[in-house]
Short mmCIF file of C-alpha atoms and ligand atoms in Angstrom, two decimals:
data_model
loop_
_atom_site.label_atom_id
_atom_site.label_comp_id
_atom_site.label_asym_id
_atom_site.label_seq_id
_atom_site.Cartn_x
_atom_site.Cartn_y
_atom_site.Cartn_z
CA MET A 1273 -84.24 -122.75 179.84
CA SER A 1274 -87.51 -122.70 181.19
CA ALA A 1275 -90.64 -124.90 179.95
CA SER A 1276 -92.79 -122.07 178.87
CA THR A 1277 -89.77 -120.27 177.40
CA ALA A 1278 -88.75 -123.78 175.78
CA ALA A 1279 -92.57 -123.59 174.62
CA LYS A 1280 -92.65 -120.10 173.03
CA ALA A 1281 -89.35 -120.85 171.31
CA SER A 1282 -90.21 -124.31 169.60
CA LYS A 1283 -93.24 -121.85 167.92
CA THR A 1284 -90.82 -119.58 166.74
CA PHE A 1285 -88.68 -122.02 164.69
CA MET A 1286 -90.30 -122.43 161.28
CA TYR A 1287 -87.52 -122.36 159.12
CA ASP A 1288 -84.24 -124.07 159.73
CA PRO A 1289 -84.01 -124.50 163.52
CA ASN A 1290 -80.58 -126.71 162.69
CA ALA A 1291 -78.89 -124.02 161.18
CA GLU A 1292 -80.26 -121.37 163.48
CA THR A 1293 -79.17 -123.15 166.90
CA MET A 1294 -75.75 -124.61 165.69
CA PRO A 1295 -73.58 -124.93 168.40
CA ARG A 1296 -70.77 -122.14 168.92
CA GLU A 1297 -67.99 -124.16 167.63
CA ALA A 1298 -69.63 -125.75 164.87
CA LEU A 1299 -70.51 -122.35 163.92
CA ILE A 1300 -66.77 -121.13 163.76
CA ALA A 1301 -65.49 -123.94 162.40
CA LEU A 1302 -68.32 -122.95 159.57
CA GLN A 1303 -67.39 -119.48 159.39
CA THR A 1304 -63.94 -120.11 159.22
CA ALA A 1305 -63.97 -122.51 156.19
CA ARG A 1306 -66.36 -120.53 153.93
CA LEU A 1307 -63.94 -117.29 154.99
CA LYS A 1308 -61.30 -119.03 153.70
CA GLN A 1309 -62.93 -119.67 150.68
CA THR A 1310 -64.54 -116.36 149.75
CA LEU A 1311 -60.71 -114.87 150.51
CA ASP A 1312 -59.51 -117.40 147.77
CA ARG A 1313 -62.29 -116.15 145.35
CA VAL A 1314 -62.02 -112.43 145.85
CA TYR A 1315 -57.68 -112.61 145.61
CA ALA A 1316 -58.53 -114.77 142.14
CA LYS A 1317 -61.25 -113.04 140.92
CA ILE A 1318 -61.77 -109.70 141.59
CA PRO A 1319 -58.55 -107.27 140.64
CA HIS A 1320 -59.90 -104.63 143.34
CA TYR A 1321 -59.56 -107.05 146.31
CA ARG A 1322 -56.33 -108.46 144.76
CA ARG A 1323 -54.59 -104.86 144.43
CA LYS A 1324 -55.90 -103.85 148.10
CA PHE A 1325 -54.88 -107.06 149.51
CA ASP A 1326 -51.39 -106.50 147.65
CA ALA A 1327 -50.89 -102.93 148.85
CA ALA A 1328 -51.72 -103.92 152.58
CA GLY A 1329 -48.98 -106.86 152.29
CA VAL A 1330 -51.40 -109.83 153.00
CA GLY A 1331 -53.17 -112.70 151.31
CA PRO A 1332 -55.52 -115.14 151.50
CA ALA A 1333 -52.49 -117.29 152.96
CA ASP A 1334 -52.08 -115.20 155.68
CA PHE A 1335 -55.67 -116.52 156.71
CA ASN A 1336 -55.55 -119.20 159.29
CA GLY A 1337 -58.47 -118.38 162.12
CA LEU A 1338 -61.17 -115.93 162.15
CA SER A 1339 -59.24 -113.60 164.43
CA ASP A 1340 -56.75 -112.90 161.23
CA ILE A 1341 -59.61 -111.27 159.40
CA VAL A 1342 -58.52 -107.97 161.43
CA ARG A 1343 -55.34 -108.20 159.28
CA PHE A 1344 -57.53 -107.75 155.56
CA PRO A 1345 -58.57 -104.06 154.24
CA PHE A 1346 -61.91 -102.96 154.92
CA THR A 1347 -64.13 -102.20 151.95
CA LEU A 1348 -65.96 -98.67 151.88
CA LYS A 1349 -68.80 -97.71 149.75
CA THR A 1350 -66.62 -95.43 147.59
CA ASP A 1351 -64.85 -98.83 146.35
CA LEU A 1352 -68.16 -99.92 144.87
CA ARG A 1353 -68.66 -96.42 142.82
CA ASP A 1354 -64.75 -96.48 141.90
CA ASN A 1355 -65.75 -99.42 140.48
CA TYR A 1356 -69.27 -98.58 138.90
CA PRO A 1357 -71.07 -100.04 137.64
CA PHE A 1358 -70.12 -103.82 137.09
CA GLY A 1359 -66.51 -103.89 138.50
CA MET A 1360 -66.88 -105.49 142.10
CA PHE A 1361 -67.94 -108.74 140.66
CA ALA A 1362 -66.48 -112.15 140.94
CA VAL A 1363 -68.50 -113.57 138.15
CA PRO A 1364 -69.16 -112.57 134.56
CA ARG A 1365 -71.71 -110.55 134.26
CA GLU A 1366 -73.94 -112.82 132.00
CA GLN A 1367 -74.36 -115.20 135.31
CA LEU A 1368 -76.36 -112.32 137.63
CA LEU A 1369 -79.90 -112.84 137.36
CA ARG A 1370 -80.67 -109.88 139.11
CA VAL A 1371 -79.26 -106.00 139.75
CA HIS A 1372 -80.58 -103.52 142.66
CA ALA A 1373 -79.23 -100.59 143.46
CA SER A 1374 -79.30 -97.92 146.06
CA SER A 1375 -79.14 -94.16 145.48
CA GLY A 1376 -76.29 -92.39 146.65
CA THR A 1377 -76.45 -88.74 148.50
CA THR A 1378 -74.30 -87.83 145.47
CA GLY A 1379 -73.95 -88.99 141.74
CA LYS A 1380 -73.97 -92.45 140.58
CA PRO A 1381 -76.01 -95.23 142.96
CA THR A 1382 -74.32 -98.65 144.13
CA VAL A 1383 -74.53 -101.49 141.92
CA VAL A 1384 -75.02 -104.56 143.51
CA GLY A 1385 -76.02 -108.33 141.74
CA TYR A 1386 -76.59 -111.55 142.76
CA THR A 1387 -76.33 -115.22 141.04
CA LYS A 1388 -79.17 -117.70 140.88
CA ARG A 1389 -77.76 -119.21 144.25
CA ASP A 1390 -77.36 -115.49 146.08
CA LEU A 1391 -81.02 -114.95 145.01
CA ASP A 1392 -81.79 -118.39 146.92
CA THR A 1393 -79.76 -117.67 149.77
CA TRP A 1394 -81.59 -114.28 149.96
CA ALA A 1395 -84.72 -116.15 149.82
CA ASP A 1396 -83.91 -118.38 152.30
CA LEU A 1397 -82.42 -115.84 154.87
CA MET A 1398 -85.62 -113.74 154.55
CA ALA A 1399 -87.99 -116.57 155.30
CA ARG A 1400 -85.71 -117.51 158.21
CA CYS A 1401 -86.14 -113.67 159.12
CA PHE A 1402 -90.20 -114.00 158.84
CA ALA A 1403 -90.33 -117.26 161.19
CA SER A 1404 -88.04 -115.60 163.37
CA ALA A 1405 -90.60 -112.43 163.66
CA GLY A 1406 -93.84 -114.91 163.80
CA ALA A 1407 -95.04 -115.42 160.35
CA LEU A 1408 -96.43 -118.93 159.45
CA PRO A 1409 -96.78 -120.69 155.91
CA GLY A 1410 -100.24 -119.37 154.78
CA ASP A 1411 -100.36 -116.07 156.33
CA ILE A 1412 -101.22 -113.25 154.35
CA VAL A 1413 -97.87 -110.87 154.03
CA HIS A 1414 -99.00 -107.10 152.88
CA ASN A 1415 -95.60 -105.83 151.71
CA ALA A 1416 -95.53 -102.40 151.30
CA TYR A 1417 -91.55 -101.79 150.91
CA GLY A 1418 -91.17 -100.04 147.38
CA TYR A 1419 -90.60 -102.47 144.92
CA GLY A 1420 -87.82 -101.48 142.40
CA LEU A 1421 -83.92 -101.07 142.34
CA PHE A 1422 -84.39 -100.75 146.24
CA THR A 1423 -84.05 -104.37 147.84
CA GLY A 1424 -86.81 -103.87 150.20
CA GLY A 1425 -89.98 -104.96 147.84
CA LEU A 1426 -88.49 -107.67 145.94
CA GLY A 1427 -86.60 -108.57 149.30
CA ALA A 1428 -89.38 -109.05 151.33
CA HIS A 1429 -91.60 -110.67 148.56
CA TYR A 1430 -89.09 -113.70 147.72
CA GLY A 1431 -88.55 -114.51 151.52
CA ALA A 1432 -92.53 -114.66 152.18
CA GLU A 1433 -93.19 -116.75 149.12
CA ARG A 1434 -90.12 -119.04 150.67
CA LEU A 1435 -91.72 -119.39 153.59
CA GLY A 1436 -94.88 -120.23 152.02
CA CYS A 1437 -96.86 -116.73 152.44
CA THR A 1438 -99.36 -115.38 150.18
CA VAL A 1439 -97.97 -112.00 149.16
CA VAL A 1440 -99.88 -109.05 148.46
CA PRO A 1441 -97.18 -106.82 146.46
CA VAL A 1442 -98.69 -103.66 146.99
CA SER A 1443 -95.40 -101.74 147.11
CA GLY A 1444 -95.21 -97.95 148.99
CA GLY A 1445 -97.48 -95.09 148.38
CA GLY A 1446 -101.33 -94.92 147.96
CA THR A 1447 -101.74 -95.20 151.01
CA GLU A 1448 -105.62 -95.16 151.24
CA ARG A 1449 -105.81 -98.27 148.79
CA GLN A 1450 -103.24 -99.72 151.30
CA VAL A 1451 -105.70 -99.41 154.46
CA MET A 1452 -108.96 -100.89 151.94
CA LEU A 1453 -106.47 -103.90 151.29
CA ILE A 1454 -105.56 -104.59 154.54
CA ASP A 1455 -109.36 -104.34 155.57
CA ASP A 1456 -110.59 -106.36 152.95
CA PHE A 1457 -107.47 -109.01 152.43
CA LYS A 1458 -106.90 -109.30 155.76
CA PRO A 1459 -103.07 -109.70 155.84
CA SER A 1460 -101.66 -111.30 159.43
CA ILE A 1461 -98.14 -109.55 158.43
CA LEU A 1462 -97.25 -105.78 157.66
CA CYS A 1463 -93.79 -104.96 155.97
CA ALA A 1464 -92.74 -101.64 155.73
CA THR A 1465 -90.65 -98.94 156.58
CA PRO A 1466 -91.73 -97.66 160.26
CA SER A 1467 -92.31 -94.32 159.38
CA TYR A 1468 -94.43 -95.34 156.57
CA ALA A 1469 -96.13 -97.85 159.22
CA LEU A 1470 -96.91 -94.91 160.99
CA ASN A 1471 -98.49 -92.91 157.84
CA ILE A 1472 -100.56 -96.28 157.26
CA ALA A 1473 -102.06 -96.08 160.67
CA GLU A 1474 -102.81 -92.37 160.55
CA VAL A 1475 -104.65 -92.40 157.36
CA ALA A 1476 -106.15 -95.44 158.49
CA GLN A 1477 -107.41 -93.54 161.55
CA LYS A 1478 -108.69 -90.48 159.17
CA MET A 1479 -110.93 -93.14 156.78
CA GLY A 1480 -112.67 -94.35 160.02
CA SER A 1481 -110.74 -97.71 160.02
CA ASP A 1482 -109.02 -99.36 163.10
CA LEU A 1483 -106.20 -101.08 162.46
CA LYS A 1484 -105.79 -102.07 166.10
CA ARG A 1485 -108.86 -104.79 165.86
CA SER A 1486 -107.63 -105.49 162.13
CA SER A 1487 -106.11 -109.10 161.32
CA LEU A 1488 -102.43 -107.87 161.59
CA LYS A 1489 -100.46 -109.52 164.02
CA VAL A 1490 -96.77 -108.75 163.21
CA GLY A 1491 -94.70 -105.72 161.38
CA LEU A 1492 -91.30 -106.39 159.62
CA PHE A 1493 -90.21 -103.02 160.01
CA GLY A 1494 -86.54 -101.42 159.05
CA ALA A 1495 -84.50 -99.77 156.60
CA GLU A 1496 -84.28 -96.54 158.69
CA PRO A 1497 -83.56 -96.11 162.34
CA TRP A 1498 -86.22 -96.11 164.76
CA SER A 1499 -86.67 -96.12 168.75
CA ASP A 1500 -88.18 -98.17 171.25
CA ALA A 1501 -90.50 -95.32 171.57
CA MET A 1502 -91.61 -95.75 167.88
CA ARG A 1503 -91.94 -99.40 168.58
CA HIS A 1504 -94.54 -99.11 171.46
CA ASP A 1505 -96.29 -96.00 169.33
CA LEU A 1506 -96.56 -98.40 166.50
CA GLN A 1507 -97.89 -101.68 168.33
CA ASP A 1508 -100.23 -99.53 169.86
CA ARG A 1509 -101.73 -97.77 166.72
CA LEU A 1510 -101.58 -100.94 164.73
CA GLY A 1511 -102.46 -103.60 167.47
CA LEU A 1512 -99.22 -105.97 166.37
CA GLN A 1513 -95.86 -106.75 167.58
CA ALA A 1514 -93.36 -104.84 165.91
CA VAL A 1515 -90.31 -106.50 165.06
CA ASP A 1516 -87.00 -104.80 163.94
CA ILE A 1517 -85.35 -105.72 160.25
CA TYR A 1518 -82.07 -104.96 159.24
CA GLY A 1519 -80.13 -104.91 156.05
CA LEU A 1520 -78.24 -103.35 153.84
CA SER A 1521 -77.88 -103.90 149.89
CA GLU A 1522 -74.15 -103.95 149.67
CA ILE A 1523 -74.37 -107.22 151.75
CA MET A 1524 -77.64 -108.65 150.66
CA GLY A 1525 -80.89 -106.26 151.26
CA PRO A 1526 -83.31 -106.98 154.03
CA GLY A 1527 -82.60 -110.02 156.49
CA VAL A 1528 -79.27 -109.74 157.34
CA ALA A 1529 -80.64 -109.92 160.55
CA CYS A 1530 -83.92 -109.65 162.36
CA GLU A 1531 -85.51 -109.60 165.94
CA CYS A 1532 -87.21 -112.86 167.19
CA HIS A 1533 -90.85 -112.39 168.17
CA ALA A 1534 -90.09 -114.34 171.36
CA VAL A 1535 -87.84 -111.56 173.32
CA GLN A 1536 -87.95 -108.61 170.67
CA SER A 1537 -84.53 -107.73 171.89
CA GLY A 1538 -81.46 -107.45 169.09
CA LEU A 1539 -81.42 -108.76 166.04
CA HIS A 1540 -79.90 -112.25 165.33
CA GLY A 1541 -77.38 -111.70 162.79
CA TRP A 1542 -77.11 -114.92 160.91
CA GLU A 1543 -73.77 -116.23 161.34
CA ASP A 1544 -73.52 -119.03 158.59
CA HIS A 1545 -73.68 -116.45 155.86
CA PHE A 1546 -71.78 -113.40 157.45
CA LEU A 1547 -69.41 -112.27 160.18
CA PHE A 1548 -69.87 -109.52 162.41
CA GLU A 1549 -67.76 -107.21 163.59
CA THR A 1550 -67.71 -103.71 165.10
CA ILE A 1551 -64.86 -100.82 165.07
CA ASP A 1552 -64.18 -97.64 166.65
CA PRO A 1553 -64.96 -95.79 163.30
CA GLU A 1554 -62.15 -93.09 164.55
CA THR A 1555 -59.27 -95.82 164.99
CA GLN A 1556 -60.91 -98.26 162.98
CA GLN A 1557 -59.46 -100.83 165.81
CA PRO A 1558 -61.69 -103.75 166.34
CA LEU A 1559 -64.04 -103.21 169.57
CA PRO A 1560 -64.52 -106.04 172.14
CA MET A 1561 -67.97 -107.90 172.22
CA GLY A 1562 -70.56 -105.43 173.70
CA ALA A 1563 -68.86 -102.08 172.63
CA THR A 1564 -70.79 -99.66 170.87
CA GLY A 1565 -68.85 -98.72 167.30
CA GLU A 1566 -69.51 -99.05 163.40
CA LEU A 1567 -70.83 -102.75 162.42
CA VAL A 1568 -68.49 -104.23 159.75
CA ILE A 1569 -69.93 -106.99 157.84
CA THR A 1570 -67.84 -110.06 155.72
CA THR A 1571 -69.92 -112.23 153.23
CA LEU A 1572 -69.34 -115.59 153.95
CA THR A 1573 -71.50 -117.09 151.08
CA LYS A 1574 -72.15 -114.50 148.60
CA GLU A 1575 -70.93 -115.39 144.85
CA ALA A 1576 -71.62 -112.87 142.84
CA GLN A 1577 -70.50 -110.02 144.91
CA PRO A 1578 -68.59 -110.83 147.98
CA MET A 1579 -67.71 -108.09 150.23
CA ILE A 1580 -64.63 -108.34 152.97
CA ARG A 1581 -65.14 -106.41 156.03
CA TYR A 1582 -67.61 -103.81 154.48
CA ARG A 1583 -67.84 -100.61 156.70
CA THR A 1584 -71.48 -100.20 157.21
CA ARG A 1585 -71.36 -96.75 158.82
CA ASP A 1586 -74.15 -98.06 161.20
CA ILE A 1587 -73.55 -97.40 164.89
CA THR A 1588 -74.39 -100.46 167.12
CA ARG A 1589 -73.20 -103.21 169.41
CA LEU A 1590 -72.85 -106.69 169.29
CA SER A 1591 -74.24 -109.04 172.17
CA ASN A 1592 -73.27 -112.81 172.54
CA GLU A 1593 -75.31 -113.50 175.40
CA PRO A 1594 -77.93 -116.56 175.02
CA CYS A 1595 -81.42 -115.52 173.68
CA ALA A 1596 -84.06 -117.16 175.36
CA CYS A 1597 -85.59 -117.79 171.92
CA GLY A 1598 -82.81 -120.50 171.76
CA ARG A 1599 -81.04 -119.21 168.71
CA THR A 1600 -77.22 -119.11 168.93
CA HIS A 1601 -76.27 -116.39 166.63
CA ILE A 1602 -74.70 -113.16 167.59
CA ARG A 1603 -77.14 -110.20 168.37
CA ILE A 1604 -77.02 -106.73 166.73
CA MET A 1605 -78.74 -104.16 168.86
CA ARG A 1606 -80.86 -102.01 167.77
CA VAL A 1607 -78.74 -99.57 164.98
CA THR A 1608 -79.28 -96.43 166.54
CA GLY A 1609 -78.26 -94.38 163.60
CA ARG A 1610 -75.13 -94.03 160.88
CA ASP A 1611 -72.11 -92.69 161.67
CA ASP A 1612 -72.41 -90.20 159.01
CA ASP A 1613 -75.87 -89.00 160.11
CA MET A 1614 -74.33 -87.92 163.64
CA LEU A 1615 -75.15 -84.66 164.13
CA ILE A 1616 -72.34 -82.26 166.43
CA ILE A 1617 -74.73 -79.41 167.59
CA ARG A 1618 -72.55 -77.04 169.98
CA GLY A 1619 -70.36 -79.98 170.68
CA VAL A 1620 -72.96 -82.94 171.33
CA ASN A 1621 -73.18 -85.66 169.54
CA VAL A 1622 -76.73 -86.27 168.63
CA TYR A 1623 -78.66 -89.13 166.32
CA PRO A 1624 -81.95 -88.00 164.99
CA SER A 1625 -83.25 -91.60 166.52
CA GLN A 1626 -82.56 -89.64 169.83
CA VAL A 1627 -84.75 -86.88 169.21
CA GLU A 1628 -87.39 -89.39 168.24
CA ALA A 1629 -87.11 -91.05 171.48
CA VAL A 1630 -88.07 -87.88 173.50
CA LEU A 1631 -90.84 -86.63 170.93
CA ILE A 1632 -92.96 -90.00 170.73
CA GLY A 1633 -95.73 -90.01 173.23
CA PHE A 1634 -95.59 -86.44 173.96
CA PRO A 1635 -98.53 -85.33 175.39
CA GLY A 1636 -100.33 -83.33 172.71
CA LEU A 1637 -98.26 -84.19 170.08
CA ALA A 1638 -98.46 -86.21 166.92
CA PRO A 1639 -95.08 -88.76 166.30
CA HIS A 1640 -94.24 -86.48 163.03
CA TYR A 1641 -91.12 -84.56 163.14
CA GLN A 1642 -88.33 -83.44 161.24
CA ILE A 1643 -84.83 -81.71 162.08
CA ILE A 1644 -83.58 -78.63 160.31
CA LEU A 1645 -79.80 -77.61 160.24
CA THR A 1646 -78.98 -73.90 159.92
CA ARG A 1647 -75.85 -72.14 160.71
CA GLU A 1648 -75.70 -68.95 163.15
CA GLY A 1649 -72.40 -67.41 162.20
CA ALA A 1650 -69.74 -70.12 163.36
CA LEU A 1651 -72.40 -72.28 165.36
CA ASP A 1652 -74.66 -75.06 163.74
CA MET A 1653 -78.22 -74.68 164.95
CA MET A 1654 -80.93 -77.46 165.10
CA THR A 1655 -84.57 -76.95 165.07
CA VAL A 1656 -86.90 -79.36 165.67
CA GLU A 1657 -90.51 -79.45 163.97
CA ILE A 1658 -93.12 -81.39 165.24
CA GLU A 1659 -96.74 -81.29 164.70
CA VAL A 1660 -99.73 -81.20 167.09
CA ALA A 1661 -101.63 -84.55 167.74
CA PRO A 1662 -104.89 -84.76 165.60
CA GLY A 1663 -107.88 -82.71 166.30
CA ASN A 1664 -105.62 -80.60 169.06
CA ALA A 1665 -105.82 -77.26 167.86
CA LEU A 1666 -103.61 -75.11 169.66
CA SER A 1667 -103.53 -71.31 170.18
CA ASP A 1668 -100.12 -69.46 169.44
CA VAL A 1669 -99.46 -69.22 173.48
CA GLU A 1670 -100.07 -72.86 173.78
CA ARG A 1671 -97.67 -73.94 171.15
CA ALA A 1672 -95.08 -71.70 172.12
CA ARG A 1673 -95.53 -73.14 175.83
CA LYS A 1674 -95.22 -76.69 174.04
CA ALA A 1675 -92.31 -75.81 172.48
CA LYS A 1676 -90.78 -74.64 175.70
CA GLU A 1677 -91.54 -77.90 177.12
CA VAL A 1678 -90.08 -80.16 174.44
CA THR A 1679 -86.84 -77.65 174.20
CA HIS A 1680 -86.54 -78.53 177.70
CA HIS A 1681 -87.06 -82.13 177.44
CA ILE A 1682 -84.46 -82.51 174.75
CA LYS A 1683 -81.98 -80.71 176.91
CA SER A 1684 -82.27 -82.65 179.90
CA LEU A 1685 -82.40 -85.92 178.20
CA ILE A 1686 -79.96 -85.50 175.11
CA GLY A 1687 -78.09 -82.68 176.44
CA VAL A 1688 -78.37 -80.44 173.44
CA THR A 1689 -80.05 -76.88 173.23
CA CYS A 1690 -82.30 -76.64 170.18
CA LYS A 1691 -85.51 -74.40 168.88
CA VAL A 1692 -88.57 -76.62 168.44
CA LEU A 1693 -91.38 -75.21 166.24
CA VAL A 1694 -94.98 -77.03 166.72
CA LYS A 1695 -96.57 -77.02 163.87
CA ALA A 1696 -100.64 -77.32 162.61
CA GLU A 1697 -101.61 -80.83 161.98
CA GLY A 1698 -100.39 -82.26 158.72
CA GLU A 1699 -97.81 -79.38 157.92
CA VAL A 1700 -94.64 -82.17 158.77
CA PRO A 1701 -93.94 -84.41 155.79
CA ARG A 1702 -95.08 -87.70 155.94
CA SER A 1703 -93.04 -90.88 154.88
CA GLN A 1704 -93.49 -93.03 151.99
CA GLY A 1705 -90.45 -95.19 152.45
CA LYS A 1706 -87.39 -94.15 154.00
CA ALA A 1707 -88.27 -91.00 156.14
CA VAL A 1708 -86.17 -87.78 155.60
CA ARG A 1709 -85.37 -87.36 158.98
CA VAL A 1710 -82.89 -84.33 158.54
CA LYS A 1711 -83.31 -81.25 156.45
CA ASP A 1712 -79.71 -79.79 155.76
CA GLU A 1713 -79.65 -75.60 154.97
CA ARG A 1714 -76.32 -75.03 156.65
CA ASN A 1715 -75.48 -74.03 153.23
CA LYS A 1716 -78.21 -72.08 151.99
CA ALA A 1717 -78.03 -68.77 151.22
CA ASN A 1718 -79.59 -66.32 153.42
O1 LIG B 1223 -82.81 -100.88 153.49
C1 LIG B 1223 -82.74 -102.68 153.04
C2 LIG B 1223 -83.92 -103.13 154.14
C3 LIG B 1223 -85.03 -103.39 153.17
C4 LIG B 1223 -83.57 -103.36 155.32
C5 LIG B 1223 -85.98 -103.40 154.21
C6 LIG B 1223 -84.96 -103.92 156.25
C7 LIG B 1223 -85.67 -103.62 155.80
P1 LIG B 1223 -80.22 -99.71 151.75
O2 LIG B 1223 -81.36 -98.94 151.48
O3 LIG B 1223 -78.89 -100.27 151.23
O4 LIG B 1223 -80.90 -101.12 152.60
O5 LIG B 1223 -80.09 -99.27 153.40
C8 LIG B 1223 -79.54 -99.83 154.26
O6 LIG B 1223 -80.14 -98.54 155.99
O7 LIG B 1223 -77.16 -99.34 156.35
C9 LIG B 1223 -78.84 -98.91 157.71
O8 LIG B 1223 -78.23 -97.23 157.86
C10 LIG B 1223 -80.43 -98.29 157.57
N1 LIG B 1223 -81.29 -99.42 158.13
C11 LIG B 1223 -81.50 -100.81 157.86
N2 LIG B 1223 -82.21 -101.34 158.55
C12 LIG B 1223 -82.20 -100.80 159.54
C13 LIG B 1223 -82.73 -100.93 161.09
C14 LIG B 1223 -82.15 -101.18 153.07
N3 LIG B 1223 -83.67 -102.04 161.24
C15 LIG B 1223 -79.32 -98.91 155.36
N4 LIG B 1223 -82.42 -99.98 161.64
C16 LIG B 1223 -78.52 -99.61 156.73
C17 LIG B 1223 -81.75 -99.16 161.33
C18 LIG B 1223 -81.46 -99.51 159.44
N5 LIG B 1223 -81.41 -98.77 160.29
#
């Protein structure tokens, strides 16, 4: 490590350098011991796992090292649904201090629960994330993640407190008030989904508040896929360093992995608490390090609700190349989208975040977009709705010309043919939390 990198890295660790810079051999030994315990516990305490292991012909005794994990069956979101609401817990319900739930696309939500120790671990890991993003004790954290059943608000809240920050628990919505509070309280850290951060930036501009010159220094953005183009746009509008944070309720909530502010490339996955694998979503076979596929996570320390080989549906790749910040944990490279969000348009696979990367920074356009799917005959059609940049009223002819330019760019960069509609200012819906990027009208009666 060069002297300047070392200096940068040393500033980076405000939380738990020993856990984050553990040598690989020590990390493997810790993971192995913790996984062994986890397998014993789930087999003994959760009938669902016992049945699944028995059906697959494996048991905790078959685990003799990390590479044996591939012998164990996957856990899916449907397993949580089938055991709704409280059937996946390894402790009596009375020992849960909190539950969260994520809304499913159909029917019942997925319920997750935490013991006191789980909540402590979560706060510790979120504190690690804040520190890795560049937050310091004493910083003011403006937390615009939604509070409630969603894990974002409370997850960030207790992590920021654990690091010793002052939390402003503003939650999502009421965007003008958010801008006023940022102007008045002078937070240095902003927590929000990237799409909501963009909404805040836009409303601030309309209110005549220049957030670029505000107190904000770091944005902890996650809970939805976003592109590097969006990162640069947010950094530019908000005058901060936009850091990617990843997590999911089934595993814990936010804080499973986070970028470091020193390097901002790939999210450090906290391997002392989680085991990360990637698989080919089609064949379900494990992939080698560096290959792109579906992220699979096993929890190593969860007490209430351990997860064995949970299929996240998130598409990414892992990197074990050393990071200049000094952390030894594996990096989860930017999640490009979910396996189930992938669109197949005339035989071409497309993720909404790829479309985003083309649209953002396009001259004369605002970074708001939505993808509408329709069906024409047997073919799926994709229409991309985008918006003119503020104060840039275009004539119909100019809009059609702009639409053509964008169509051409999407075709040449992603390889998919789509329609583009350039709408007037304010016509594309704004996000208050997780943005709805795709509207599926394929089954809508004409
Ligand atoms: O979104 C937890 C969270 C809150 C993460 C705040 C980060 C910040 P769920 O509602 O269960 O939990 O949704 C989890 O969101 O499987 C991904 O598909 C997506 N996701 C989360 N973080 C990222 C990210 C929270 N940084 C699902 N990049 C995950 C891309 C993300 N997708």
